Coordinates of C-alpha atoms and ligand atoms in Angstrom, one line a residue:
M1 CA 0.0 0.0 0.0
S2 CA 1.3 3.4 -0.9
T3 CA 2.3 5.7 1.9
L4 CA 0.8 8.5 -0.1
E5 CA -2.7 6.9 -0.2
H6 CA -4.2 10.0 1.4
L7 CA -3.1 12.1 -1.6
L8 CA -4.6 9.7 -4.1
D9 CA -7.8 9.7 -2.0
G10 CA -7.7 13.5 -2.0
N11 CA -7.3 13.5 -5.8
K12 CA -10.4 11.2 -6.3
A13 CA -12.5 13.6 -4.1
W14 CA -11.2 16.6 -6.1
A15 CA -12.1 15.0 -9.5
E16 CA -15.5 13.9 -8.2
N17 CA -16.2 17.4 -7.0
I18 CA -15.4 19.0 -10.4
K19 CA -17.5 16.3 -12.2
K20 CA -20.4 17.1 -9.9
S21 CA -20.6 20.7 -11.3
D22 CA -19.6 19.7 -14.9
P23 CA -19.9 16.0 -15.7
D24 CA -18.0 16.3 -19.0
F25 CA -15.2 18.5 -17.7
F26 CA -12.3 16.1 -17.9
E27 CA -13.5 14.7 -21.2
K28 CA -13.5 18.1 -22.8
L29 CA -10.2 19.0 -21.2
S30 CA -8.5 16.0 -22.7
E31 CA -9.4 17.1 -26.2
I32 CA -7.9 20.5 -26.2
Q33 CA -5.5 22.8 -24.3
S34 CA -5.9 26.5 -25.1
P35 CA -4.8 28.6 -22.1
E36 CA -4.7 32.3 -22.4
Y37 CA -2.1 32.8 -19.7
L38 CA 1.5 31.7 -19.0
W39 CA 2.5 32.0 -15.4
I40 CA 6.1 32.3 -14.3
G41 CA 6.2 32.1 -10.6
C42 CA 8.2 30.9 -7.5
S43 CA 8.2 27.2 -6.5
D44 CA 7.1 28.3 -3.0
S45 CA 4.6 25.7 -1.6
R46 CA 2.4 28.4 -0.2
I47 CA 1.3 29.6 -3.6
T48 CA -1.2 27.9 -5.7
P49 CA -1.3 29.8 -9.0
S50 CA -4.3 28.6 -10.9
S51 CA -6.8 28.1 -8.1
S52 CA -5.8 31.3 -6.2
I53 CA -6.8 33.4 -9.2
G54 CA -10.0 31.5 -9.8
L55 CA -8.8 29.5 -12.9
L56 CA -9.7 25.9 -13.7
P57 CA -7.4 23.3 -15.1
G58 CA -6.7 24.1 -18.8
E59 CA -6.8 27.8 -18.3
M60 CA -3.1 28.6 -17.5
F61 CA 0.2 27.2 -18.6
V62 CA 2.7 27.2 -15.7
H63 CA 6.4 27.4 -15.1
R64 CA 7.9 27.7 -11.7
N65 CA 11.4 27.9 -10.3
V66 CA 13.0 29.2 -7.1
A67 CA 12.5 33.0 -6.9
N68 CA 10.7 33.1 -10.3
L69 CA 13.7 34.0 -12.4
V70 CA 13.8 34.3 -16.2
N71 CA 17.3 33.8 -17.5
H72 CA 18.3 33.8 -21.1
T73 CA 20.4 30.6 -20.7
D74 CA 17.6 28.6 -18.9
M75 CA 16.4 26.2 -21.6
N76 CA 13.7 24.9 -19.3
C77 CA 12.0 28.3 -18.8
L78 CA 12.7 29.4 -22.5
S79 CA 11.2 26.1 -23.8
V80 CA 8.1 26.6 -21.7
M81 CA 7.8 30.2 -23.0
Q82 CA 8.4 29.3 -26.6
F83 CA 5.8 26.5 -26.6
A84 CA 3.3 28.8 -24.7
V85 CA 3.8 31.7 -27.2
E86 CA 4.2 29.8 -30.5
A87 CA 2.1 26.7 -30.1
L88 CA -0.5 27.6 -27.4
K89 CA -0.6 31.3 -28.4
V90 CA -1.1 32.6 -24.9
K91 CA -2.1 36.3 -24.7
H92 CA -0.6 37.1 -21.4
I93 CA 2.6 36.2 -19.5
I94 CA 2.4 36.9 -15.8
V95 CA 5.7 37.0 -13.9
C96 CA 4.7 36.6 -10.3
G97 CA 7.0 37.1 -7.3
H98 CA 6.1 37.2 -3.6
Y99 CA 7.1 39.0 -0.5
A100 CA 9.0 36.9 2.0
C101 CA 10.5 34.8 -0.8
G102 CA 13.1 32.4 0.7
G103 CA 15.1 32.5 -2.5
V104 CA 15.3 36.3 -2.5
K105 CA 16.1 36.4 1.2
A106 CA 18.9 33.8 0.8
A107 CA 20.4 35.9 -2.0
F108 CA 20.1 39.1 0.1
D109 CA 21.6 37.5 3.2
D110 CA 24.3 35.8 1.0
S111 CA 23.4 32.5 2.7
R112 CA 25.0 29.3 1.6
F113 CA 22.7 26.4 0.7
G114 CA 24.8 24.7 -2.0
L115 CA 24.1 24.4 -5.7
I116 CA 21.1 26.8 -5.5
D117 CA 23.4 29.6 -4.5
N118 CA 24.5 29.8 -8.2
W119 CA 20.9 30.1 -9.3
L120 CA 20.3 32.8 -6.8
R121 CA 23.4 34.7 -8.0
H122 CA 21.0 36.3 -10.5
V123 CA 19.1 37.9 -7.6
Q124 CA 22.4 39.1 -6.1
D125 CA 23.2 40.7 -9.5
I126 CA 19.9 42.6 -9.3
M127 CA 20.7 43.5 -5.7
H128 CA 24.0 45.0 -6.6
K129 CA 22.5 46.9 -9.6
Y130 CA 19.9 48.5 -7.3
R131 CA 22.1 48.9 -4.3
S132 CA 21.2 52.6 -3.8
V133 CA 17.5 51.9 -4.0
L134 CA 17.8 49.2 -1.4
D135 CA 20.0 51.3 0.8
A136 CA 17.3 54.0 0.8
Q137 CA 14.8 51.6 2.5
E138 CA 14.7 51.9 6.3
S139 CA 14.3 48.4 7.7
Y140 CA 15.7 45.0 6.7
D141 CA 12.1 43.9 5.9
D142 CA 11.6 47.0 3.7
K143 CA 14.8 46.2 1.8
L144 CA 13.8 42.6 1.3
D145 CA 10.3 43.6 0.1
K146 CA 11.8 46.1 -2.3
L147 CA 14.2 43.5 -3.7
C148 CA 11.3 41.1 -4.2
E149 CA 9.5 43.9 -6.2
I150 CA 12.5 44.9 -8.2
S151 CA 13.3 41.4 -9.1
V152 CA 9.9 40.8 -10.6
I153 CA 10.3 44.0 -12.7
E154 CA 13.7 42.8 -13.9
Q155 CA 12.1 39.4 -14.9
V156 CA 9.3 41.2 -16.8
T157 CA 12.1 43.0 -18.7
S158 CA 13.9 39.6 -19.3
V159 CA 10.7 38.1 -20.7
G160 CA 10.3 41.1 -23.0
E161 CA 13.9 40.8 -24.1
T162 CA 13.7 37.1 -25.2
T163 CA 13.8 36.3 -28.9
I164 CA 10.5 34.5 -28.3
V165 CA 8.5 37.5 -27.2
Q166 CA 10.4 40.0 -29.5
D167 CA 9.7 37.8 -32.5
A168 CA 6.1 37.4 -31.6
W169 CA 5.7 41.2 -31.3
S170 CA 7.4 41.8 -34.6
R171 CA 5.1 39.5 -36.4
G172 CA 2.1 41.2 -34.8
Q173 CA 1.1 38.5 -32.3
Q174 CA -0.6 40.1 -29.2
I175 CA 1.2 39.3 -26.0
E176 CA 1.2 41.3 -22.9
V177 CA 3.8 40.7 -20.1
H178 CA 2.8 41.6 -16.6
G179 CA 4.6 41.8 -13.2
W180 CA 2.7 40.8 -10.1
I181 CA 3.6 40.2 -6.5
Y182 CA 1.8 38.1 -3.9
T183 CA 1.5 38.6 -0.2
I184 CA 1.4 35.3 1.6
A185 CA 0.1 36.9 4.7
D186 CA -3.2 38.0 3.1
G187 CA -3.4 35.8 -0.1
I188 CA -3.6 38.8 -2.3
Y189 CA -1.8 39.5 -5.6
R190 CA -0.8 43.1 -6.5
D191 CA -0.1 44.4 -9.9
L192 CA 3.3 46.1 -10.0
K193 CA 2.0 48.1 -13.0
V194 CA 4.8 47.3 -15.3
S195 CA 2.8 45.6 -18.1
V196 CA 4.2 45.8 -21.6
K197 CA 2.8 44.7 -24.9
S198 CA 5.3 46.1 -27.4
L199 CA 9.0 46.8 -27.9
E200 CA 8.3 50.5 -27.5
E201 CA 6.5 49.9 -24.1
L202 CA 9.3 47.7 -23.0
D203 CA 11.9 50.4 -23.8
A204 CA 9.8 53.0 -21.9
M205 CA 9.3 50.7 -19.0
R206 CA 13.0 49.9 -18.8
N207 CA 13.8 53.6 -18.7
K208 CA 11.3 54.1 -15.9
T209 CA 12.3 51.1 -13.9
F210 CA 14.8 52.8 -11.7
E211 CA 12.4 55.7 -10.9
R212 CA 9.5 53.3 -10.4
S213 CA 11.4 51.0 -8.1
M214 CA 11.9 53.9 -5.7
T215 CA 8.1 53.8 -4.9
S216 CA 6.9 50.8 -3.1
T217 CA 3.5 49.5 -4.2
K218 CA 2.9 47.7 -0.9
Ligands
CO1 CO1 9.8 32.4 -3.3

């Protein structure tokens, strides 16, 4: 007997519950996948992307990694993005970070956890780039919150700078990239208001990033 029997039981109850409100739900789902959204978020176990924004299975394509980073050498993230944009034709890419992110905190504290330190080096690069913005924050918590926000904004820029999104924009495909941040303490997502849907908007946003990052949205 599986030691994870309780999870399989939970799954049966979940599927039954969905079938009660829509008997053909899974049958329809198995025939087509056409999500409008791609989510790029943190792996944090306290965040449940689809259900926490009221979406059903099939409505959002999801990529998650520690600290929700978008790097131009990460074939995993880029492959997800390419498939989402070119095959699924998603209309929105949401980069979502969160306050109290363990990955961002580890980077900020320069903690040592092993291999992952190399991944989080990207957050440290952002931290050094925005050193003066972070220094202007009063408390340790404020600095950390600000770094969480700035990192999301930087990832929105990274998404917009990929060949995948730039090529899509240049062939007239509509894609909007958004930056959100989640507060675990109240379960609410906040829009960082850095959405871009063209190369021009990306350039304008990039120019405003420094100024914008001086103002906390929390
Ligand atoms: Co996190």
